[in-house]
mmCIF file of C-alpha atoms and ligand atoms in Angstrom:
data_model
loop_
_atom_site.group_PDB
_atom_site.id
_atom_site.type_symbol
_atom_site.label_atom_id
_atom_site.label_comp_id
_atom_site.label_asym_id
_atom_site.label_seq_id
_atom_site.Cartn_x
_atom_site.Cartn_y
_atom_site.Cartn_z
ATOM 1 C CA MET A 264 109.602 84.579 99.043
ATOM 2 C CA THR A 265 106.053 83.334 98.214
ATOM 3 C CA VAL A 266 105.232 81.950 94.968
ATOM 4 C CA ALA A 267 101.292 82.113 93.628
ATOM 5 C CA PRO A 268 100.026 79.467 91.259
ATOM 6 C CA THR A 269 101.451 80.824 87.759
ATOM 7 C CA LEU A 270 97.759 81.368 85.509
ATOM 8 C CA PRO A 271 97.914 78.735 82.145
ATOM 9 C CA GLY A 272 99.415 80.305 79.197
ATOM 10 C CA ALA A 273 101.189 82.841 81.193
ATOM 11 C CA VAL A 274 104.433 84.867 80.223
ATOM 12 C CA THR A 275 106.912 85.471 83.510
ATOM 13 C CA VAL A 276 109.858 87.646 83.370
ATOM 14 C CA ARG A 277 112.484 88.291 86.130
ATOM 15 C CA VAL A 278 113.534 91.333 86.464
ATOM 16 C CA PRO A 279 116.548 93.115 88.897
ATOM 17 C CA ALA A 280 116.691 96.134 91.102
ATOM 18 C CA LYS A 281 119.233 98.598 90.739
ATOM 19 C CA VAL A 282 122.029 100.540 92.665
ATOM 20 C CA ASN A 283 123.287 104.358 91.793
ATOM 21 C CA LEU A 284 127.367 103.959 92.194
ATOM 22 C CA GLU A 285 127.047 107.777 91.496
ATOM 23 C CA LEU A 286 124.464 109.828 91.052
ATOM 24 C CA ARG A 287 124.650 113.442 90.504
ATOM 25 C CA VAL A 288 121.437 115.583 90.618
ATOM 26 C CA GLY A 289 122.066 118.774 88.549
ATOM 27 C CA PRO A 290 119.402 122.251 88.259
ATOM 28 C CA ARG A 291 115.733 121.397 88.343
ATOM 29 C CA ARG A 292 114.466 121.674 84.171
ATOM 30 C CA PRO A 293 111.156 123.659 83.058
ATOM 31 C CA ASP A 294 109.142 120.103 83.196
ATOM 32 C CA GLY A 295 109.650 119.764 86.841
ATOM 33 C CA PHE A 296 112.577 116.824 86.647
ATOM 34 C CA HIS A 297 116.455 117.380 87.558
ATOM 35 C CA ALA A 298 119.433 117.218 84.683
ATOM 36 C CA LEU A 299 121.583 113.755 86.146
ATOM 37 C CA ALA A 300 124.143 112.081 85.166
ATOM 38 C CA THR A 301 124.291 108.880 87.085
ATOM 39 C CA VAL A 302 125.641 105.303 87.113
ATOM 40 C CA TYR A 303 123.321 102.081 87.449
ATOM 41 C CA GLN A 304 124.483 98.863 88.552
ATOM 42 C CA ALA A 305 121.927 96.066 88.583
ATOM 43 C CA VAL A 306 121.859 93.926 91.326
ATOM 44 C CA SER A 307 120.419 90.747 92.318
ATOM 45 C CA LEU A 308 116.736 91.436 93.733
ATOM 46 C CA HIS A 309 114.688 90.023 91.665
ATOM 47 C CA ASP A 310 110.928 90.450 90.875
ATOM 48 C CA GLU A 311 108.975 88.310 88.861
ATOM 49 C CA VAL A 312 106.051 88.904 87.032
ATOM 50 C CA SER A 313 103.911 86.988 85.664
ATOM 51 C CA VAL A 314 101.205 87.895 82.462
ATOM 52 C CA ALA A 315 98.380 86.288 81.629
ATOM 53 C CA ARG A 316 95.179 86.638 79.347
ATOM 54 C CA TRP A 317 92.053 87.300 82.183
ATOM 55 C CA ASP A 318 88.854 89.038 81.427
ATOM 56 C CA ASP A 319 89.317 92.357 83.531
ATOM 57 C CA TRP A 320 92.622 93.869 84.485
ATOM 58 C CA GLN A 321 93.809 92.384 87.622
ATOM 59 C CA VAL A 322 97.088 92.889 90.101
ATOM 60 C CA VAL A 323 98.188 90.018 92.481
ATOM 61 C CA ALA A 324 100.896 90.404 94.735
ATOM 62 C CA ALA A 325 102.999 87.910 96.224
ATOM 63 C CA GLY A 326 106.520 87.667 98.214
ATOM 64 C CA ALA A 327 107.982 90.089 100.914
ATOM 65 C CA TYR A 328 106.755 93.529 100.394
ATOM 66 C CA ALA A 329 103.413 92.367 98.544
ATOM 67 C CA ASP A 330 101.026 94.183 100.998
ATOM 68 C CA ARG A 331 103.100 97.559 100.552
ATOM 69 C CA ILE A 332 101.913 97.564 96.306
ATOM 70 C CA PRO A 333 98.994 99.218 94.733
ATOM 71 C CA THR A 334 96.764 96.376 93.178
ATOM 72 C CA ASP A 335 94.880 99.404 90.929
ATOM 73 C CA GLY A 336 95.548 100.853 87.688
ATOM 74 C CA ASP A 337 97.770 103.050 90.055
ATOM 75 C CA ASN A 338 100.262 100.252 89.483
ATOM 76 C CA LEU A 339 102.877 100.553 86.875
ATOM 77 C CA ALA A 340 102.828 96.837 85.705
ATOM 78 C CA VAL A 341 99.013 97.940 84.686
ATOM 79 C CA ARG A 342 100.057 101.321 83.610
ATOM 80 C CA ALA A 343 102.816 99.255 80.873
ATOM 81 C CA ALA A 344 100.999 96.614 79.993
ATOM 82 C CA ARG A 345 97.761 99.423 78.987
ATOM 83 C CA LEU A 346 100.590 101.595 77.330
ATOM 84 C CA VAL A 347 101.849 98.544 74.954
ATOM 85 C CA ALA A 348 97.945 97.662 74.552
ATOM 86 C CA ASP A 349 96.880 100.706 73.590
ATOM 87 C CA ARG A 350 99.857 101.518 71.352
ATOM 88 C CA TRP A 351 99.401 98.460 69.360
ATOM 89 C CA SER A 352 95.755 98.393 69.554
ATOM 90 C CA VAL A 353 95.360 95.167 71.527
ATOM 91 C CA ASP A 354 92.180 93.994 72.825
ATOM 92 C CA GLU A 355 92.980 91.990 75.760
ATOM 93 C CA ARG A 356 93.194 92.710 79.635
ATOM 94 C CA LEU A 357 95.431 90.825 82.068
ATOM 95 C CA SER A 358 95.946 89.499 85.359
ATOM 96 C CA ILE A 359 99.649 90.698 86.543
ATOM 97 C CA ARG A 360 101.189 88.885 89.042
ATOM 98 C CA ILE A 361 104.136 90.345 90.819
ATOM 99 C CA ASP A 362 106.091 88.252 93.087
ATOM 100 C CA LYS A 363 108.112 90.950 95.333
ATOM 101 C CA ASP A 364 111.011 90.661 96.911
ATOM 102 C CA ILE A 365 112.941 93.942 95.508
ATOM 103 C CA PRO A 366 111.771 96.548 98.546
ATOM 104 C CA VAL A 367 108.829 98.858 97.637
ATOM 105 C CA ALA A 368 109.894 102.793 97.611
ATOM 106 C CA GLY A 369 113.088 101.827 98.748
ATOM 107 C CA GLY A 370 115.377 103.708 96.123
ATOM 108 C CA MET A 371 116.206 100.413 94.335
ATOM 109 C CA ALA A 372 113.565 101.507 91.435
ATOM 110 C CA GLY A 373 111.112 98.585 92.798
ATOM 111 C CA GLY A 374 108.325 99.892 90.550
ATOM 112 C CA SER A 375 109.957 100.714 88.139
ATOM 113 C CA ALA A 376 111.323 97.098 87.874
ATOM 114 C CA ASP A 377 108.074 95.923 87.714
ATOM 115 C CA ALA A 378 107.083 98.172 84.771
ATOM 116 C CA ALA A 379 109.804 96.984 83.104
ATOM 117 C CA ALA A 380 109.029 93.485 83.393
ATOM 118 C CA THR A 381 105.508 93.564 81.955
ATOM 119 C CA LEU A 382 106.819 95.579 78.873
ATOM 120 C CA VAL A 383 108.973 92.585 77.969
ATOM 121 C CA ALA A 384 106.283 90.382 79.078
ATOM 122 C CA CYS A 385 103.693 91.816 77.031
ATOM 123 C CA ASP A 386 105.449 92.440 74.141
ATOM 124 C CA GLN A 387 106.071 88.284 74.710
ATOM 125 C CA LEU A 388 103.018 87.317 75.110
ATOM 126 C CA TRP A 389 101.144 89.555 72.490
ATOM 127 C CA GLY A 390 104.061 88.399 70.392
ATOM 128 C CA LEU A 391 104.912 91.768 68.891
ATOM 129 C CA GLY A 392 108.280 91.406 68.170
ATOM 130 C CA LEU A 393 109.590 94.791 69.881
ATOM 131 C CA ASP A 394 113.152 95.967 69.350
ATOM 132 C CA ARG A 395 115.354 97.469 72.205
ATOM 133 C CA ASP A 396 114.920 100.634 71.084
ATOM 134 C CA GLU A 397 110.892 100.276 70.746
ATOM 135 C CA LEU A 398 110.885 98.639 73.970
ATOM 136 C CA ALA A 399 113.204 101.822 75.933
ATOM 137 C CA GLU A 400 111.028 104.409 74.145
ATOM 138 C CA LEU A 401 107.741 102.814 76.097
ATOM 139 C CA ALA A 402 110.282 102.808 78.968
ATOM 140 C CA ALA A 403 111.317 106.156 79.308
ATOM 141 C CA THR A 404 107.367 106.791 79.209
ATOM 142 C CA LEU A 405 107.038 105.053 82.310
ATOM 143 C CA GLY A 406 109.929 106.078 84.535
ATOM 144 C CA SER A 407 113.358 107.543 84.223
ATOM 145 C CA ASP A 408 115.007 104.478 85.222
ATOM 146 C CA VAL A 409 112.582 101.916 83.579
ATOM 147 C CA PRO A 410 115.124 102.508 80.510
ATOM 148 C CA PHE A 411 117.858 101.143 82.623
ATOM 149 C CA ILE A 412 115.931 98.548 84.595
ATOM 150 C CA LEU A 413 115.430 96.823 80.636
ATOM 151 C CA ALA A 414 119.047 96.995 79.625
ATOM 152 C CA GLY A 415 120.707 95.625 83.095
ATOM 153 C CA GLY A 416 124.565 95.809 83.786
ATOM 154 C CA ASN A 417 126.260 98.936 83.991
ATOM 155 C CA ALA A 418 125.094 102.107 82.178
ATOM 156 C CA MET A 419 125.772 105.572 82.561
ATOM 157 C CA GLY A 420 122.373 107.593 82.390
ATOM 158 C CA SER A 421 122.373 111.361 81.031
ATOM 159 C CA GLY A 422 118.859 113.319 80.324
ATOM 160 C CA ARG A 423 116.397 112.709 83.674
ATOM 161 C CA GLY A 424 118.280 109.144 84.420
ATOM 162 C CA GLU A 425 116.497 107.753 80.955
ATOM 163 C CA GLN A 426 119.983 108.430 78.329
ATOM 164 C CA LEU A 427 121.609 105.343 78.730
ATOM 165 C CA ALA A 428 125.456 104.895 77.622
ATOM 166 C CA PRO A 429 127.901 102.012 78.103
ATOM 167 C CA VAL A 430 130.814 101.865 80.664
ATOM 168 C CA LEU A 431 133.454 100.057 80.819
ATOM 169 C CA ALA A 432 133.522 97.773 83.762
ATOM 170 C CA ARG A 433 135.022 94.592 85.250
ATOM 171 C CA GLY A 434 134.241 92.257 87.739
ATOM 172 C CA THR A 435 131.239 91.390 90.410
ATOM 173 C CA PHE A 436 130.766 93.343 93.552
ATOM 174 C CA HIS A 437 128.528 92.697 96.502
ATOM 175 C CA TRP A 438 126.279 94.724 98.588
ATOM 176 C CA VAL A 439 124.577 94.251 101.646
ATOM 177 C CA PHE A 440 121.029 96.521 101.406
ATOM 178 C CA ALA A 441 119.943 97.488 104.602
ATOM 179 C CA ILE A 442 116.340 98.310 104.355
ATOM 180 C CA SER A 443 113.680 100.555 106.222
ATOM 181 C CA ASP A 444 110.542 100.010 108.014
ATOM 182 C CA THR A 445 108.806 102.644 105.809
ATOM 183 C CA GLY A 446 109.823 103.801 102.399
ATOM 184 C CA LEU A 447 110.663 107.599 101.075
ATOM 185 C CA SER A 448 109.000 109.553 98.036
ATOM 186 C CA THR A 449 111.157 110.051 95.122
ATOM 187 C CA PRO A 450 109.475 113.565 94.602
ATOM 188 C CA GLU A 451 109.895 114.597 98.082
ATOM 189 C CA VAL A 452 113.526 113.685 98.223
ATOM 190 C CA TYR A 453 114.118 115.667 95.536
ATOM 191 C CA ALA A 454 111.652 118.322 96.452
ATOM 192 C CA GLU A 455 114.293 118.288 99.773
ATOM 193 C CA CYS A 456 117.604 117.895 98.081
ATOM 194 C CA ASP A 457 116.027 121.653 96.217
ATOM 195 C CA ARG A 458 115.231 123.355 99.359
ATOM 196 C CA LEU A 459 118.219 122.381 101.121
ATOM 197 C CA ARG A 460 120.398 123.562 98.030
ATOM 198 C CA GLU A 461 118.348 127.019 98.067
ATOM 199 C CA ARG A 462 118.832 127.818 101.831
ATOM 200 C CA GLU A 463 122.593 127.244 101.310
ATOM 201 C CA GLY A 464 122.348 129.538 98.189
ATOM 202 C CA VAL A 465 124.439 127.015 95.908
ATOM 203 C CA ASP A 466 124.666 127.382 92.350
ATOM 204 C CA VAL A 467 123.934 123.967 90.799
ATOM 205 C CA PRO A 468 126.452 123.160 87.957
ATOM 206 C CA GLU A 469 125.460 120.636 85.131
ATOM 207 C CA PRO A 470 125.984 117.178 86.416
ATOM 208 C CA HIS A 471 128.809 115.223 85.605
ATOM 209 C CA VAL A 472 130.691 111.399 86.555
ATOM 210 C CA SER A 473 133.268 111.547 88.228
ATOM 211 C CA SER A 474 136.227 110.171 86.536
ATOM 212 C CA GLU A 475 137.192 108.427 90.051
ATOM 213 C CA LEU A 476 134.193 105.951 89.591
ATOM 214 C CA MET A 477 134.868 105.178 86.166
ATOM 215 C CA ALA A 478 138.102 104.444 86.529
ATOM 216 C CA ALA A 479 137.186 102.309 89.846
ATOM 217 C CA LEU A 480 134.806 100.387 87.717
ATOM 218 C CA ARG A 481 137.286 99.750 85.205
ATOM 219 C CA SER A 482 139.984 98.346 87.395
ATOM 220 C CA GLY A 483 137.079 96.000 88.893
ATOM 221 C CA ASP A 484 138.440 96.993 92.502
ATOM 222 C CA PRO A 485 135.739 97.083 95.204
ATOM 223 C CA ALA A 486 138.309 99.007 97.282
ATOM 224 C CA LEU A 487 138.188 101.810 94.623
ATOM 225 C CA LEU A 488 134.929 101.642 93.554
ATOM 226 C CA GLY A 489 133.906 102.218 97.594
ATOM 227 C CA ALA A 490 135.980 104.997 98.139
ATOM 228 C CA ALA A 491 134.367 106.661 94.661
ATOM 229 C CA LEU A 492 130.447 105.981 95.314
ATOM 230 C CA HIS A 493 128.518 109.345 95.421
ATOM 231 C CA ASN A 494 124.928 110.526 95.680
ATOM 232 C CA ASP A 495 124.103 113.838 95.493
ATOM 233 C CA LEU A 496 119.909 113.167 97.126
ATOM 234 C CA GLU A 497 122.158 111.775 100.501
ATOM 235 C CA PRO A 498 121.675 114.988 102.286
ATOM 236 C CA ALA A 499 117.884 115.385 101.642
ATOM 237 C CA ALA A 500 117.233 111.303 102.700
ATOM 238 C CA PHE A 501 119.340 112.392 105.890
ATOM 239 C CA SER A 502 117.966 115.119 106.451
ATOM 240 C CA LEU A 503 114.102 113.438 105.790
ATOM 241 C CA ARG A 504 115.579 110.349 107.887
ATOM 242 C CA PRO A 505 118.642 111.439 109.962
ATOM 243 C CA GLN A 506 118.636 107.966 110.891
ATOM 244 C CA LEU A 507 119.678 107.016 108.047
ATOM 245 C CA ARG A 508 123.164 108.999 108.422
ATOM 246 C CA GLU A 509 123.539 106.487 111.426
ATOM 247 C CA LEU A 510 123.034 103.404 109.808
ATOM 248 C CA ARG A 511 125.866 104.354 107.427
ATOM 249 C CA ASP A 512 127.924 105.163 109.430
ATOM 250 C CA ALA A 513 127.523 102.347 111.424
ATOM 251 C CA GLY A 514 127.906 100.119 108.225
ATOM 252 C CA VAL A 515 131.474 101.507 107.552
ATOM 253 C CA GLU A 516 132.702 101.213 110.780
ATOM 254 C CA PHE A 517 131.699 97.544 110.591
ATOM 255 C CA GLY A 518 133.923 97.241 107.844
ATOM 256 C CA ALA A 519 132.011 98.075 104.864
ATOM 257 C CA LEU A 520 133.889 99.533 101.821
ATOM 258 C CA GLY A 521 131.602 102.154 101.360
ATOM 259 C CA GLY A 522 128.160 102.955 101.900
ATOM 260 C CA ILE A 523 125.511 104.973 100.490
ATOM 261 C CA VAL A 524 121.460 106.037 100.361
ATOM 262 C CA SER A 525 120.467 103.961 96.986
ATOM 263 C CA GLY A 526 118.941 106.582 94.865
ATOM 264 C CA SER A 527 116.510 108.614 97.046
ATOM 265 C CA GLY A 528 116.588 106.019 99.958
ATOM 266 C CA PRO A 529 115.553 105.296 102.422
ATOM 267 C CA THR A 530 117.806 101.693 101.636
ATOM 268 C CA VAL A 531 121.039 101.916 102.366
ATOM 269 C CA ALA A 532 123.676 100.148 99.632
ATOM 270 C CA PHE A 533 127.191 98.949 101.428
ATOM 271 C CA LEU A 534 129.736 97.796 99.367
ATOM 272 C CA THR A 535 131.910 95.092 100.763
ATOM 273 C CA GLU A 536 135.061 93.111 99.766
ATOM 274 C CA SER A 537 133.624 89.911 98.944
ATOM 275 C CA HIS A 538 130.442 87.248 99.750
ATOM 276 C CA GLU A 539 132.314 86.309 102.945
ATOM 277 C CA ALA A 540 132.245 90.018 104.198
ATOM 278 C CA SER A 541 128.828 90.692 103.150
ATOM 279 C CA LEU A 542 128.266 88.232 105.294
ATOM 280 C CA ASP A 543 129.852 89.069 108.488
ATOM 281 C CA LEU A 544 128.265 92.906 107.828
ATOM 282 C CA SER A 545 124.983 91.687 107.724
ATOM 283 C CA VAL A 546 125.527 90.279 111.036
ATOM 284 C CA SER A 547 127.231 93.267 112.411
ATOM 285 C CA LEU A 548 124.550 95.436 111.073
ATOM 286 C CA ALA A 549 121.479 93.016 112.407
ATOM 287 C CA ALA A 550 123.107 92.888 115.721
ATOM 288 C CA SER A 551 122.991 97.102 115.573
ATOM 289 C CA ASP A 552 119.140 97.127 115.260
ATOM 290 C CA LEU A 553 119.155 99.765 113.308
ATOM 291 C CA CYS A 554 117.292 98.710 110.127
ATOM 292 C CA ARG A 555 114.338 96.374 109.639
ATOM 293 C CA ASP A 556 115.994 93.814 107.262
ATOM 294 C CA LEU A 557 118.857 93.023 105.732
ATOM 295 C CA ARG A 558 119.289 91.848 101.895
ATOM 296 C CA ARG A 559 122.840 90.351 100.277
ATOM 297 C CA ALA A 560 123.214 90.646 96.396
ATOM 298 C CA LYS A 561 125.803 91.046 93.660
ATOM 299 C CA GLY A 562 125.740 93.117 90.714
ATOM 300 C CA PRO A 563 126.099 93.627 87.473
ATOM 301 C CA VAL A 564 123.422 90.901 86.634
ATOM 302 C CA HIS A 565 121.124 91.582 83.713
ATOM 303 C CA GLY A 566 118.231 93.254 82.691
ATOM 304 C CA ALA A 567 114.428 91.991 82.677
ATOM 305 C CA HIS A 568 114.403 88.701 80.842
ATOM 306 C CA VAL A 569 111.831 86.418 79.608
ATOM 307 C CA VAL A 570 111.992 83.191 82.257
ATOM 308 C CA GLN A 571 109.155 80.886 80.991
ATOM 309 C CA SER A 572 106.520 81.412 78.319
ATOM 310 C CA PRO A 573 104.042 78.981 76.689
ATOM 311 C CA ARG A 574 106.001 80.216 73.168
ATOM 312 C CA GLY A 575 109.051 78.642 74.248
ATOM 313 C CA ASP A 576 111.293 81.107 72.868
HETATM 314 O O1 LIG B 759 110.537 109.398 86.834
HETATM 315 P P1 LIG B 759 109.967 108.586 87.930
HETATM 316 O O2 LIG B 759 108.498 108.586 87.728
HETATM 317 O O3 LIG B 759 111.223 108.057 88.479
HETATM 318 O O4 LIG B 759 110.566 110.127 88.831
HETATM 319 C C1 LIG B 759 109.741 110.263 90.017
HETATM 320 C C2 LIG B 759 109.893 111.609 90.665
HETATM 321 O O5 LIG B 759 111.217 111.979 90.989
HETATM 322 C C3 LIG B 759 109.414 112.848 89.693
HETATM 323 O O6 LIG B 759 108.062 113.293 89.190
HETATM 324 C C4 LIG B 759 110.436 113.924 90.198
HETATM 325 O O7 LIG B 759 109.689 114.456 91.187
HETATM 326 C C5 LIG B 759 111.475 113.163 90.306
HETATM 327 N N1 LIG B 759 112.538 113.033 89.297
HETATM 328 C C6 LIG B 759 113.448 114.047 89.276
HETATM 329 N N2 LIG B 759 114.334 114.295 88.461
HETATM 330 C C7 LIG B 759 114.929 113.368 87.683
HETATM 331 C C8 LIG B 759 114.130 111.956 87.938
HETATM 332 C C9 LIG B 759 113.163 112.100 88.700
HETATM 333 O O8 LIG B 759 112.935 115.647 89.881
HETATM 334 N N3 LIG B 759 115.764 113.208 86.635
#
């Protein structure tokens, strides 16, 4: 990843991407969000966000996907920093540098990761001493999966995805992520999910995580987990991007233990038996020419954490 120079006095936070091992989408709620039952896993694709005092708000982007993120006030990192500044009456502006390695609009919580990282970085820079609950409450106002990205590991999400509960899990899992050229908009994918359901006249039940997935996580057995992966948004993502189905099928045919659209897509996540199996799968998928880029990662990993601070703690 390209690394821009760090400003003096900067705090740097490293933050992971996520994959939804299971994503059950319930009915659309009156506030426009959908009731979710999901199991998240944090995976080792990381962004790094550095914040330093500056005379105006500024976003500098570097890394693999730098050209695809907004650098104005729409950037979720800027929104996160302003939220903290307003709430704790901090009259300062920041230069925010984002070293971007998580795909943008890929269904891996790239924007949410930058928001989560910025919350942690601002807390450290301004010495606010916020506890986990205060950070999680701020995180939930920025996006449904921001609280999970703060926490990392594996967790169950309910509500609109922001209410977290621990899950019992064992072992490390190996993934290959197949990344597309252009992103998918999360609201569009949810809208397509509603449209397909309406067209089919299906009655949408309250969502629940399956006992198969929970048992697979407890066992640490990747074959069981591969068979239990499930995403209710997948038909909508396939409807908007039919070639994703071909990509998913190809990965499974090439030996993945399971393949699933990650979140709202279009990244497709493949679970493999081992690091070596991930290398083999990457070679086969690269030769198939069905995706732009391939990344290997493992999970679970830690949530957003400070890696550099002038305060030294
Ligand atoms: O919370 P977040 O900003 O990530 O959500 C982005 C969009 O995804 C929402 O505006 C909504 O359209 C859709 N969404 C949803 N139900 C959820 C989470 C997200 O409909 N539980």
